[in-house]
mmCIF file of C-alpha atoms and ligand atoms in Angstrom:
data_model
loop_
_atom_site.group_PDB
_atom_site.id
_atom_site.type_symbol
_atom_site.label_atom_id
_atom_site.label_comp_id
_atom_site.label_asym_id
_atom_site.label_seq_id
_atom_site.Cartn_x
_atom_site.Cartn_y
_atom_site.Cartn_z
ATOM 1 C CA MET A 542 -31.212 -54.929 -86.741
ATOM 2 C CA SER A 543 -33.890 -57.079 -88.366
ATOM 3 C CA LYS A 544 -35.700 -55.638 -91.326
ATOM 4 C CA ASN A 545 -39.428 -54.969 -91.273
ATOM 5 C CA ILE A 546 -40.606 -56.808 -94.403
ATOM 6 C CA LEU A 547 -43.835 -55.555 -95.624
ATOM 7 C CA THR A 548 -46.447 -57.132 -97.879
ATOM 8 C CA PRO A 549 -47.292 -55.209 -101.093
ATOM 9 C CA SER A 550 -50.532 -53.838 -99.525
ATOM 10 C CA GLU A 551 -48.756 -52.742 -96.396
ATOM 11 C CA ALA A 552 -46.176 -51.006 -98.548
ATOM 12 C CA ALA A 553 -48.866 -49.315 -100.606
ATOM 13 C CA ALA A 554 -50.471 -48.037 -97.389
ATOM 14 C CA LYS A 555 -47.134 -46.599 -96.341
ATOM 15 C CA PHE A 556 -46.779 -44.958 -99.631
ATOM 16 C CA GLU A 557 -50.101 -43.329 -99.127
ATOM 17 C CA ASP A 558 -48.915 -42.044 -95.743
ATOM 18 C CA VAL A 559 -45.943 -40.516 -97.432
ATOM 19 C CA ILE A 560 -48.063 -38.742 -100.006
ATOM 20 C CA ASN A 561 -50.353 -37.350 -97.314
ATOM 21 C CA SER A 562 -47.495 -36.077 -95.204
ATOM 22 C CA GLN A 563 -46.023 -34.411 -98.191
ATOM 23 C CA PHE A 564 -49.315 -32.605 -98.931
ATOM 24 C CA LYS A 565 -49.298 -31.436 -95.281
ATOM 25 C CA ARG A 566 -45.792 -30.172 -95.669
ATOM 26 C CA ILE A 567 -46.787 -28.245 -98.804
ATOM 27 C CA GLU A 568 -49.576 -26.572 -96.837
ATOM 28 C CA LYS A 569 -47.067 -25.628 -94.094
ATOM 29 C CA MET A 570 -44.632 -24.182 -96.633
ATOM 30 C CA LYS A 571 -47.399 -22.103 -98.126
ATOM 31 C CA SER A 572 -48.396 -20.615 -94.686
ATOM 32 C CA SER A 573 -44.876 -20.084 -93.385
ATOM 33 C CA ALA A 574 -43.962 -16.493 -92.295
ATOM 34 C CA ASP A 575 -41.276 -14.570 -94.270
ATOM 35 C CA PHE A 576 -37.574 -14.447 -93.416
ATOM 36 C CA VAL A 577 -36.649 -13.061 -90.032
ATOM 37 C CA ASP A 578 -35.569 -9.408 -90.139
ATOM 38 C CA TYR A 579 -32.528 -9.452 -87.792
ATOM 39 C CA SER A 580 -32.207 -5.735 -87.775
ATOM 40 C CA ALA A 581 -35.507 -5.757 -85.807
ATOM 41 C CA VAL A 582 -34.394 -8.353 -83.221
ATOM 42 C CA ASP A 583 -33.147 -6.849 -79.924
ATOM 43 C CA THR A 584 -31.103 -9.851 -78.785
ATOM 44 C CA ILE A 585 -29.958 -12.511 -81.350
ATOM 45 C CA VAL A 586 -29.421 -15.933 -79.750
ATOM 46 C CA ILE A 587 -26.603 -17.986 -81.338
ATOM 47 C CA GLY A 588 -26.814 -21.654 -80.377
ATOM 48 C CA ILE A 589 -23.507 -23.567 -80.124
ATOM 49 C CA CYS A 590 -23.922 -27.248 -80.645
ATOM 50 C CA GLY A 591 -20.694 -29.386 -80.704
ATOM 51 C CA GLY A 592 -21.912 -32.631 -82.082
ATOM 52 C CA ASP A 593 -19.716 -35.750 -82.124
ATOM 53 C CA GLY A 594 -16.182 -36.815 -83.061
ATOM 54 C CA ILE A 595 -14.071 -33.788 -83.981
ATOM 55 C CA GLY A 596 -17.217 -31.648 -83.711
ATOM 56 C CA PRO A 597 -16.801 -30.265 -80.133
ATOM 57 C CA ALA A 598 -13.136 -29.399 -80.830
ATOM 58 C CA ILE A 599 -13.609 -27.397 -84.020
ATOM 59 C CA THR A 600 -16.856 -25.835 -82.795
ATOM 60 C CA ALA A 601 -15.253 -24.578 -79.606
ATOM 61 C CA GLU A 602 -12.450 -22.908 -81.815
ATOM 62 C CA SER A 603 -15.043 -21.207 -83.969
ATOM 63 C CA GLU A 604 -16.946 -20.062 -80.959
ATOM 64 C CA ARG A 605 -13.839 -18.436 -79.612
ATOM 65 C CA VAL A 606 -13.315 -16.600 -82.863
ATOM 66 C CA LEU A 607 -16.944 -15.551 -83.030
ATOM 67 C CA LYS A 608 -16.814 -14.242 -79.494
ATOM 68 C CA ALA A 609 -13.675 -12.300 -80.220
ATOM 69 C CA ILE A 610 -15.386 -10.660 -83.288
ATOM 70 C CA LEU A 611 -18.733 -9.942 -81.534
ATOM 71 C CA SER A 612 -17.302 -9.059 -78.063
ATOM 72 C CA ASP A 613 -18.767 -5.496 -78.089
ATOM 73 C CA LYS A 614 -22.154 -6.794 -79.218
ATOM 74 C CA VAL A 615 -22.140 -9.356 -76.560
ATOM 75 C CA SER A 616 -21.281 -6.825 -73.887
ATOM 76 C CA LYS A 617 -24.174 -4.644 -75.165
ATOM 77 C CA GLY A 618 -26.595 -7.561 -74.956
ATOM 78 C CA LYS A 619 -27.189 -7.554 -78.728
ATOM 79 C CA ILE A 620 -25.911 -11.114 -78.957
ATOM 80 C CA VAL A 621 -26.151 -14.066 -76.559
ATOM 81 C CA PHE A 622 -24.439 -17.421 -77.006
ATOM 82 C CA LYS A 623 -26.204 -20.489 -75.834
ATOM 83 C CA GLU A 624 -24.383 -23.774 -75.430
ATOM 84 C CA ILE A 625 -26.457 -26.784 -76.518
ATOM 85 C CA ASP A 626 -25.056 -30.115 -75.305
ATOM 86 C CA GLY A 627 -26.568 -33.521 -75.895
ATOM 87 C CA LEU A 628 -26.551 -33.959 -79.699
ATOM 88 C CA THR A 629 -24.286 -36.840 -79.336
ATOM 89 C CA LEU A 630 -24.562 -40.249 -80.952
ATOM 90 C CA GLU A 631 -24.732 -41.803 -77.535
ATOM 91 C CA ASN A 632 -27.745 -39.658 -76.464
ATOM 92 C CA ARG A 633 -29.383 -40.144 -79.787
ATOM 93 C CA LEU A 634 -29.061 -43.894 -79.608
ATOM 94 C CA SER A 635 -30.248 -44.037 -76.017
ATOM 95 C CA CYS A 636 -33.579 -42.366 -76.867
ATOM 96 C CA MET A 637 -33.666 -43.859 -80.474
ATOM 97 C CA LYS A 638 -34.322 -40.459 -81.946
ATOM 98 C CA PRO A 639 -32.250 -38.418 -84.513
ATOM 99 C CA ILE A 640 -32.555 -35.392 -82.211
ATOM 100 C CA PRO A 641 -33.450 -35.863 -78.473
ATOM 101 C CA ASP A 642 -36.655 -33.846 -77.633
ATOM 102 C CA ASP A 643 -34.894 -31.573 -75.085
ATOM 103 C CA VAL A 644 -32.063 -30.786 -77.594
ATOM 104 C CA LEU A 645 -34.716 -30.030 -80.265
ATOM 105 C CA ALA A 646 -36.468 -27.604 -77.926
ATOM 106 C CA GLU A 647 -33.184 -25.866 -77.121
ATOM 107 C CA LEU A 648 -32.359 -25.536 -80.848
ATOM 108 C CA LYS A 649 -35.775 -23.902 -81.402
ATOM 109 C CA SER A 650 -35.083 -21.375 -78.706
ATOM 110 C CA CYS A 651 -32.212 -19.825 -80.847
ATOM 111 C CA HIS A 652 -32.270 -17.706 -83.918
ATOM 112 C CA VAL A 653 -29.243 -19.319 -85.600
ATOM 113 C CA ILE A 654 -27.109 -22.297 -84.752
ATOM 114 C CA LEU A 655 -23.447 -23.190 -85.224
ATOM 115 C CA LYS A 656 -23.365 -26.991 -85.345
ATOM 116 C CA GLY A 657 -20.445 -29.283 -85.350
ATOM 117 C CA PRO A 658 -20.584 -32.594 -87.432
ATOM 118 C CA THR A 659 -22.725 -35.386 -86.057
ATOM 119 C CA THR A 660 -22.082 -39.089 -86.672
ATOM 120 C CA THR A 661 -24.720 -40.586 -88.922
ATOM 121 C CA PRO A 662 -25.869 -44.006 -87.704
ATOM 122 C CA ASP A 663 -25.524 -46.553 -90.400
ATOM 123 C CA ALA A 664 -26.817 -50.126 -90.155
ATOM 124 C CA SER A 665 -23.899 -51.535 -92.145
ATOM 125 C CA ALA A 666 -21.646 -50.193 -89.429
ATOM 126 C CA GLY A 667 -23.596 -52.057 -86.720
ATOM 127 C CA THR A 668 -25.497 -49.050 -85.273
ATOM 128 C CA PRO A 669 -29.319 -48.935 -85.162
ATOM 129 C CA ASN A 670 -30.473 -47.336 -88.340
ATOM 130 C CA ILE A 671 -31.917 -44.103 -86.896
ATOM 131 C CA GLU A 672 -32.124 -41.064 -89.110
ATOM 132 C CA SER A 673 -29.237 -38.620 -89.515
ATOM 133 C CA ALA A 674 -29.318 -35.747 -86.972
ATOM 134 C CA ASN A 675 -28.552 -33.356 -89.821
ATOM 135 C CA VAL A 676 -31.327 -34.436 -92.056
ATOM 136 C CA ALA A 677 -33.804 -34.387 -89.135
ATOM 137 C CA MET A 678 -32.600 -30.846 -88.148
ATOM 138 C CA ARG A 679 -32.951 -29.529 -91.685
ATOM 139 C CA ARG A 680 -36.485 -30.893 -91.847
ATOM 140 C CA GLU A 681 -37.532 -29.966 -88.238
ATOM 141 C CA LEU A 682 -36.384 -26.357 -88.653
ATOM 142 C CA ASP A 683 -37.360 -26.281 -92.360
ATOM 143 C CA LEU A 684 -33.821 -25.320 -93.418
ATOM 144 C CA PHE A 685 -34.590 -25.548 -97.133
ATOM 145 C CA ALA A 686 -31.471 -24.011 -98.649
ATOM 146 C CA ASN A 687 -28.000 -25.481 -98.234
ATOM 147 C CA VAL A 688 -25.718 -22.768 -99.438
ATOM 148 C CA ARG A 689 -22.210 -23.879 -100.073
ATOM 149 C CA PRO A 690 -19.612 -21.482 -101.438
ATOM 150 C CA VAL A 691 -16.287 -22.779 -102.860
ATOM 151 C CA SER A 692 -13.565 -20.422 -104.127
ATOM 152 C CA ILE A 693 -10.107 -20.843 -105.427
ATOM 153 C CA PRO A 694 -9.036 -17.146 -106.010
ATOM 154 C CA SER A 695 -5.785 -18.020 -107.841
ATOM 155 C CA GLU A 696 -7.808 -19.842 -110.536
ATOM 156 C CA GLY A 697 -10.647 -17.339 -110.786
ATOM 157 C CA ILE A 698 -13.131 -19.955 -109.280
ATOM 158 C CA ASP A 699 -16.008 -18.522 -107.109
ATOM 159 C CA TRP A 700 -18.897 -20.942 -107.131
ATOM 160 C CA THR A 701 -21.944 -20.878 -104.878
ATOM 161 C CA PHE A 702 -24.012 -24.045 -104.763
ATOM 162 C CA PHE A 703 -27.712 -23.868 -103.849
ATOM 163 C CA ARG A 704 -28.534 -27.378 -102.653
ATOM 164 C CA GLU A 705 -32.192 -28.009 -102.057
ATOM 165 C CA ASN A 706 -32.105 -29.304 -98.493
ATOM 166 C CA THR A 707 -35.524 -30.675 -97.463
ATOM 167 C CA GLU A 708 -36.675 -32.703 -100.369
ATOM 168 C CA GLY A 709 -35.383 -35.072 -103.062
ATOM 169 C CA ALA A 710 -33.958 -38.403 -101.922
ATOM 170 C CA TYR A 711 -33.609 -36.978 -98.335
ATOM 171 C CA ALA A 712 -37.261 -35.829 -97.751
ATOM 172 C CA VAL A 713 -38.503 -39.207 -96.540
ATOM 173 C CA GLY A 714 -35.094 -40.982 -96.501
ATOM 174 C CA SER A 715 -35.896 -43.032 -93.411
ATOM 175 C CA LEU A 716 -39.399 -43.945 -94.623
ATOM 176 C CA GLY A 717 -38.522 -46.342 -97.444
ATOM 177 C CA VAL A 718 -39.983 -49.845 -97.512
ATOM 178 C CA ASN A 719 -38.486 -53.315 -97.652
ATOM 179 C CA LEU A 720 -40.481 -56.083 -99.191
ATOM 180 C CA GLU A 721 -39.427 -59.622 -99.841
ATOM 181 C CA GLY A 722 -36.345 -59.224 -101.959
ATOM 182 C CA LEU A 723 -37.090 -55.666 -102.836
ATOM 183 C CA ALA A 724 -36.318 -52.287 -101.226
ATOM 184 C CA ILE A 725 -37.906 -48.955 -102.334
ATOM 185 C CA ASP A 726 -37.011 -45.413 -101.185
ATOM 186 C CA PHE A 727 -38.885 -42.287 -102.144
ATOM 187 C CA THR A 728 -37.797 -39.192 -103.866
ATOM 188 C CA VAL A 729 -39.920 -36.025 -103.501
ATOM 189 C CA THR A 730 -40.104 -32.758 -105.523
ATOM 190 C CA THR A 731 -42.757 -30.136 -104.755
ATOM 191 C CA ASP A 732 -43.607 -26.904 -106.657
ATOM 192 C CA GLU A 733 -43.410 -24.952 -103.458
ATOM 193 C CA GLY A 734 -40.108 -26.434 -102.348
ATOM 194 C CA THR A 735 -38.411 -25.935 -105.726
ATOM 195 C CA GLU A 736 -39.775 -22.384 -106.152
ATOM 196 C CA ARG A 737 -38.319 -21.290 -102.859
ATOM 197 C CA ILE A 738 -34.799 -22.653 -103.514
ATOM 198 C CA ALA A 739 -34.742 -21.405 -107.070
ATOM 199 C CA ARG A 740 -35.818 -17.983 -106.013
ATOM 200 C CA LEU A 741 -33.196 -17.773 -103.231
ATOM 201 C CA ALA A 742 -30.449 -18.752 -105.732
ATOM 202 C CA TYR A 743 -31.566 -16.101 -108.244
ATOM 203 C CA GLU A 744 -31.967 -13.511 -105.575
ATOM 204 C CA PHE A 745 -28.413 -14.271 -104.414
ATOM 205 C CA ALA A 746 -27.123 -14.015 -107.922
ATOM 206 C CA LYS A 747 -28.869 -10.674 -108.394
ATOM 207 C CA ALA A 748 -27.627 -9.156 -105.150
ATOM 208 C CA ASN A 749 -24.025 -10.362 -105.741
ATOM 209 C CA ASN A 750 -23.803 -9.303 -109.385
ATOM 210 C CA LYS A 751 -23.584 -12.849 -110.677
ATOM 211 C CA LYS A 752 -24.235 -13.264 -114.343
ATOM 212 C CA ARG A 753 -25.049 -16.884 -114.568
ATOM 213 C CA VAL A 754 -27.208 -19.553 -112.828
ATOM 214 C CA SER A 755 -26.888 -23.192 -113.799
ATOM 215 C CA ILE A 756 -29.645 -25.669 -113.070
ATOM 216 C CA VAL A 757 -28.250 -29.201 -112.455
ATOM 217 C CA THR A 758 -30.365 -32.250 -112.574
ATOM 218 C CA LYS A 759 -30.698 -35.714 -114.294
ATOM 219 C CA ALA A 760 -34.085 -34.801 -115.770
ATOM 220 C CA ASN A 761 -33.449 -36.969 -118.828
ATOM 221 C CA VAL A 762 -33.623 -40.114 -116.663
ATOM 222 C CA ILE A 763 -35.326 -39.118 -113.342
ATOM 223 C CA LYS A 764 -38.197 -37.691 -115.333
ATOM 224 C CA LYS A 765 -40.818 -36.891 -112.747
ATOM 225 C CA THR A 766 -38.902 -35.411 -109.764
ATOM 226 C CA ASP A 767 -35.905 -33.995 -111.499
ATOM 227 C CA GLY A 768 -38.113 -33.122 -114.480
ATOM 228 C CA LYS A 769 -40.267 -30.984 -112.101
ATOM 229 C CA PHE A 770 -37.138 -29.408 -110.506
ATOM 230 C CA LEU A 771 -35.870 -28.291 -113.857
ATOM 231 C CA GLU A 772 -39.231 -27.072 -115.109
ATOM 232 C CA ILE A 773 -39.861 -24.963 -112.033
ATOM 233 C CA CYS A 774 -36.314 -23.493 -111.903
ATOM 234 C CA LYS A 775 -36.733 -22.479 -115.511
ATOM 235 C CA ARG A 776 -40.042 -20.873 -114.807
ATOM 236 C CA ILE A 777 -38.370 -18.828 -111.937
ATOM 237 C CA SER A 778 -35.500 -17.945 -114.180
ATOM 238 C CA GLU A 779 -37.929 -15.945 -116.413
ATOM 239 C CA GLU A 780 -38.331 -13.508 -113.564
ATOM 240 C CA TYR A 781 -34.612 -12.768 -113.864
ATOM 241 C CA PRO A 782 -34.015 -12.027 -117.552
ATOM 242 C CA GLU A 783 -30.716 -10.183 -116.804
ATOM 243 C CA ILE A 784 -29.187 -13.430 -115.529
ATOM 244 C CA LYS A 785 -28.069 -16.068 -117.942
ATOM 245 C CA THR A 786 -29.657 -19.533 -117.131
ATOM 246 C CA ASP A 787 -28.427 -22.803 -118.448
ATOM 247 C CA ASP A 788 -29.134 -26.380 -117.453
ATOM 248 C CA TRP A 789 -26.808 -29.296 -117.121
ATOM 249 C CA TYR A 790 -27.022 -33.005 -116.159
ATOM 250 C CA ILE A 791 -25.276 -33.839 -112.928
ATOM 251 C CA ASP A 792 -22.939 -36.390 -114.624
ATOM 252 C CA ILE A 793 -21.434 -33.940 -117.111
ATOM 253 C CA MET A 794 -21.422 -31.110 -114.504
ATOM 254 C CA THR A 795 -19.328 -33.364 -112.205
ATOM 255 C CA ALA A 796 -16.859 -33.789 -115.068
ATOM 256 C CA LYS A 797 -16.921 -30.027 -115.916
ATOM 257 C CA LEU A 798 -15.775 -29.099 -112.485
ATOM 258 C CA LEU A 799 -12.530 -30.708 -113.401
ATOM 259 C CA ASP A 800 -12.256 -28.935 -116.719
ATOM 260 C CA GLU A 801 -9.695 -26.191 -116.184
ATOM 261 C CA ASN A 802 -10.797 -24.346 -119.275
ATOM 262 C CA ARG A 803 -14.413 -24.136 -118.439
ATOM 263 C CA ARG A 804 -14.954 -24.373 -114.638
ATOM 264 C CA ARG A 805 -14.238 -20.836 -113.779
ATOM 265 C CA ASP A 806 -17.225 -19.746 -115.954
ATOM 266 C CA PHE A 807 -19.674 -21.289 -113.504
ATOM 267 C CA GLU A 808 -21.012 -19.012 -110.815
ATOM 268 C CA VAL A 809 -24.222 -20.046 -109.129
ATOM 269 C CA MET A 810 -25.580 -23.654 -109.252
ATOM 270 C CA VAL A 811 -29.011 -24.770 -108.084
ATOM 271 C CA LEU A 812 -29.628 -28.443 -107.664
ATOM 272 C CA PRO A 813 -31.563 -31.222 -105.911
ATOM 273 C CA ASN A 814 -30.501 -32.497 -102.511
ATOM 274 C CA LEU A 815 -28.488 -35.653 -103.295
ATOM 275 C CA TYR A 816 -26.562 -34.225 -106.326
ATOM 276 C CA GLY A 817 -25.879 -31.165 -104.131
ATOM 277 C CA ASP A 818 -24.434 -33.360 -101.408
ATOM 278 C CA ILE A 819 -22.134 -35.153 -103.758
ATOM 279 C CA ILE A 820 -20.904 -32.343 -105.993
ATOM 280 C CA THR A 821 -20.056 -30.065 -103.142
ATOM 281 C CA ASP A 822 -17.660 -32.553 -101.602
ATOM 282 C CA GLU A 823 -16.008 -32.661 -105.010
ATOM 283 C CA ALA A 824 -15.913 -28.904 -105.237
ATOM 284 C CA ALA A 825 -14.556 -28.538 -101.721
ATOM 285 C CA GLU A 826 -11.770 -31.109 -102.450
ATOM 286 C CA LEU A 827 -10.666 -28.840 -105.349
ATOM 287 C CA GLN A 828 -10.504 -25.898 -102.979
ATOM 288 C CA GLY A 829 -8.204 -27.664 -100.543
ATOM 289 C CA GLY A 830 -10.264 -30.481 -98.923
ATOM 290 C CA VAL A 831 -13.682 -30.890 -97.335
ATOM 291 C CA GLY A 832 -12.118 -29.589 -94.105
ATOM 292 C CA THR A 833 -11.973 -26.159 -95.687
ATOM 293 C CA ALA A 834 -15.608 -25.683 -96.675
ATOM 294 C CA GLY A 835 -18.418 -24.328 -94.613
ATOM 295 C CA SER A 836 -22.135 -24.204 -95.335
ATOM 296 C CA ALA A 837 -25.282 -22.428 -94.450
ATOM 297 C CA ASN A 838 -28.649 -24.162 -93.941
ATOM 298 C CA ILE A 839 -31.170 -21.435 -94.406
ATOM 299 C CA GLY A 840 -34.871 -21.376 -93.521
ATOM 300 C CA LYS A 841 -37.287 -18.581 -93.042
ATOM 301 C CA ARG A 842 -37.398 -18.790 -89.245
ATOM 302 C CA TYR A 843 -34.093 -20.562 -88.436
ATOM 303 C CA ALA A 844 -30.683 -20.978 -89.920
ATOM 304 C CA MET A 845 -27.904 -23.383 -89.047
ATOM 305 C CA PHE A 846 -24.292 -23.205 -90.054
ATOM 306 C CA GLU A 847 -21.890 -26.207 -90.269
ATOM 307 C CA ALA A 848 -18.950 -27.803 -91.936
ATOM 308 C CA ILE A 849 -19.715 -29.831 -95.058
ATOM 309 C CA HIS A 850 -17.733 -32.793 -93.728
ATOM 310 C CA GLY A 851 -18.423 -35.512 -91.246
ATOM 311 C CA SER A 852 -17.358 -36.096 -87.582
ATOM 312 C CA ALA A 853 -14.098 -38.069 -88.384
ATOM 313 C CA PRO A 854 -14.383 -40.629 -85.535
ATOM 314 C CA ARG A 855 -11.104 -42.124 -86.679
ATOM 315 C CA MET A 856 -9.194 -38.894 -85.830
ATOM 316 C CA VAL A 857 -10.666 -39.071 -82.274
ATOM 317 C CA LYS A 858 -9.821 -42.749 -81.911
ATOM 318 C CA GLU A 859 -6.220 -42.001 -82.903
ATOM 319 C CA GLY A 860 -5.993 -39.139 -80.468
ATOM 320 C CA ARG A 861 -5.834 -36.471 -83.288
ATOM 321 C CA ALA A 862 -8.968 -34.391 -82.496
ATOM 322 C CA LYS A 863 -6.842 -31.445 -81.505
ATOM 323 C CA TYR A 864 -5.175 -31.428 -84.992
ATOM 324 C CA ALA A 865 -8.614 -31.187 -86.661
ATOM 325 C CA ASP A 866 -8.873 -28.186 -89.025
ATOM 326 C CA PRO A 867 -11.425 -25.684 -87.802
ATOM 327 C CA SER A 868 -11.569 -23.746 -90.962
ATOM 328 C CA SER A 869 -14.707 -25.333 -92.374
ATOM 329 C CA MET A 870 -16.533 -24.183 -89.102
ATOM 330 C CA LEU A 871 -14.828 -20.756 -89.397
ATOM 331 C CA ARG A 872 -16.086 -20.350 -93.017
ATOM 332 C CA ALA A 873 -19.543 -21.364 -91.713
ATOM 333 C CA SER A 874 -19.163 -18.729 -88.900
ATOM 334 C CA ALA A 875 -18.467 -16.079 -91.496
ATOM 335 C CA MET A 876 -21.688 -16.997 -93.278
ATOM 336 C CA LEU A 877 -23.515 -16.864 -89.901
ATOM 337 C CA LEU A 878 -22.278 -13.377 -89.285
ATOM 338 C CA ARG A 879 -23.454 -12.120 -92.722
ATOM 339 C CA HIS A 880 -26.803 -13.856 -92.221
ATOM 340 C CA ILE A 881 -27.609 -12.033 -89.013
ATOM 341 C CA GLY A 882 -26.702 -8.686 -90.517
ATOM 342 C CA TYR A 883 -22.999 -8.389 -89.610
ATOM 343 C CA ALA A 884 -21.661 -8.384 -93.121
ATOM 344 C CA ASN A 885 -18.498 -6.451 -92.382
ATOM 345 C CA GLU A 886 -17.557 -8.839 -89.616
ATOM 346 C CA GLY A 887 -18.311 -11.872 -91.776
ATOM 347 C CA ASN A 888 -16.363 -10.494 -94.676
ATOM 348 C CA ARG A 889 -13.433 -9.724 -92.398
ATOM 349 C CA LEU A 890 -13.401 -13.216 -91.097
ATOM 350 C CA ASP A 891 -13.280 -14.599 -94.648
ATOM 351 C CA LYS A 892 -10.426 -12.091 -95.374
ATOM 352 C CA ALA A 893 -8.567 -13.282 -92.346
ATOM 353 C CA LEU A 894 -9.103 -16.900 -93.416
ATOM 354 C CA ASP A 895 -7.866 -16.189 -96.964
ATOM 355 C CA ILE A 896 -4.767 -14.596 -95.519
ATOM 356 C CA CYS A 897 -4.090 -17.545 -93.151
ATOM 357 C CA MET A 898 -4.928 -20.283 -95.689
ATOM 358 C CA PHE A 899 -3.717 -18.924 -99.118
ATOM 359 C CA GLU A 900 -1.540 -15.909 -98.583
ATOM 360 C CA GLU A 901 0.690 -15.936 -95.505
ATOM 361 C CA LYS A 902 0.286 -19.562 -94.652
ATOM 362 C CA LYS A 903 2.306 -19.239 -91.463
ATOM 363 C CA LEU A 904 0.637 -22.391 -90.107
ATOM 364 C CA THR A 905 -0.834 -25.341 -91.866
ATOM 365 C CA VAL A 906 -3.339 -27.764 -90.300
ATOM 366 C CA THR A 907 -2.790 -31.235 -91.610
ATOM 367 C CA GLY A 908 -4.986 -33.202 -89.223
ATOM 368 C CA ARG A 909 -1.824 -34.781 -87.811
ATOM 369 C CA GLU A 910 1.048 -34.036 -85.448
ATOM 370 C CA ASP A 911 3.105 -32.567 -88.225
ATOM 371 C CA GLY A 912 0.628 -29.721 -88.587
ATOM 372 C CA ALA A 913 -0.686 -27.076 -86.346
ATOM 373 C CA THR A 914 -3.417 -27.670 -83.747
ATOM 374 C CA GLY A 915 -6.877 -26.207 -84.291
ATOM 375 C CA ARG A 916 -6.273 -23.971 -81.307
ATOM 376 C CA GLU A 917 -3.024 -22.579 -82.830
ATOM 377 C CA PHE A 918 -4.772 -22.025 -86.201
ATOM 378 C CA SER A 919 -7.675 -20.155 -84.589
ATOM 379 C CA ASP A 920 -5.282 -18.109 -82.541
ATOM 380 C CA TYR A 921 -3.473 -17.267 -85.799
ATOM 381 C CA VAL A 922 -6.916 -16.177 -87.353
ATOM 382 C CA ILE A 923 -7.623 -14.044 -84.315
ATOM 383 C CA SER A 924 -4.252 -12.300 -84.520
ATOM 384 C CA VAL A 925 -4.840 -11.567 -88.191
ATOM 385 C CA LEU A 926 -8.324 -10.202 -87.439
ATOM 386 C CA GLU A 927 -6.649 -7.771 -84.991
ATOM 387 C CA ARG A 928 -4.590 -6.202 -87.724
ATOM 388 C CA ILE A 929 -6.937 -6.044 -90.669
HETATM 389 C C1 IPM B 1910 -23.657 -33.108 -95.712
HETATM 390 C C2 IPM B 1910 -23.501 -34.476 -95.101
HETATM 391 C C3 IPM B 1910 -24.917 -34.927 -94.739
HETATM 392 C C4 IPM B 1910 -25.723 -35.077 -95.935
HETATM 393 C C5 IPM B 1910 -24.832 -36.260 -93.859
HETATM 394 C C6 IPM B 1910 -24.066 -36.154 -92.569
HETATM 395 C C7 IPM B 1910 -26.271 -36.777 -93.535
HETATM 396 O O1 IPM B 1910 -22.916 -35.345 -96.008
HETATM 397 O O2 IPM B 1910 -24.012 -32.191 -94.968
HETATM 398 O O3 IPM B 1910 -23.270 -32.914 -96.864
HETATM 399 O O4 IPM B 1910 -25.687 -36.080 -96.578
HETATM 400 O O5 IPM B 1910 -26.405 -34.138 -96.210
HETATM 401 MG MG1 MG B 1911 -22.117 -34.434 -97.735
#
């Protein structure tokens, strides 16, 4: 794809557009309604959106488990499942949009969404460089908090990462500019956007009896945007004097997650988008692989739950989709259940997963023929759910 090379004055005009669109976003954030109270919703609509690669396979397994857990609520009409097809790479490329319009309308007709991984187009891989469906969905549905828990019970590790999800290097990631011999991207931090992620992290800490919140930035070098993130998080921390706050630079925090003497002391971490993306893959790898970690993308009106990993097209090419591990999507499903007010059901699902993955380990999913299939593993989870 040929690059659109701008002159300095054209680039400056684009920069002005970016600034204006961010001011509009700030106004929208200020006027947004509060979080949905699911206890007051008669019928909760759960959208099921398979995505690409191994996405449809692992999403279908999680849907089966969710339906087993929620069967009485479905029969009473309290919960409705809605299948949303069409968020495939093929469809996105054919309309050259990160999310086709009809798919976006369907997503917006749900309360919460369980979404399989979607392949991100990448110019270096020869696909048109359209924006990631994930990034677009987080922005379109204003899913500002990416909550990613990682726990290794045998080591006393229980971390929850609060990754800011709509700003930072991702806010206008597709609106960077190319000039002759020069490329510039934009990184954005707003007061409003930082306050809401910081507050959510502290509220979570308070509600879950966590003693410590760590703010992670690179504010010594990225002085404006990370500087603002750190300053605002610290300001919010003053509202929570009972919680210990400390701040770290992302490089040393990345190292500390490997420090067996110190790492169990971390509890809640709040951090800008890109650092949150990177460090949560590292954390998930320590837990047993990115295939084991789920995440919640939380906004005030909508919420979307997904794996933290990608669509693994190679597994599909090699005929291994049925061996893909659904546990990331099952962890995400547990978070979905808690989010819509079914805390017991969500906690039971996590318990069943702990039994299957760490305690009994009757089946292991390896992603290959030598391991169990995703279907066998989810059947195992359902059988454990029946006895706990
Ligand atoms: C994630 C993924 C996404 C991200 C990709 C698919 C755009 O890596 O959810 O962590 O970078 O946020
Ligand atoms: Mg990632």
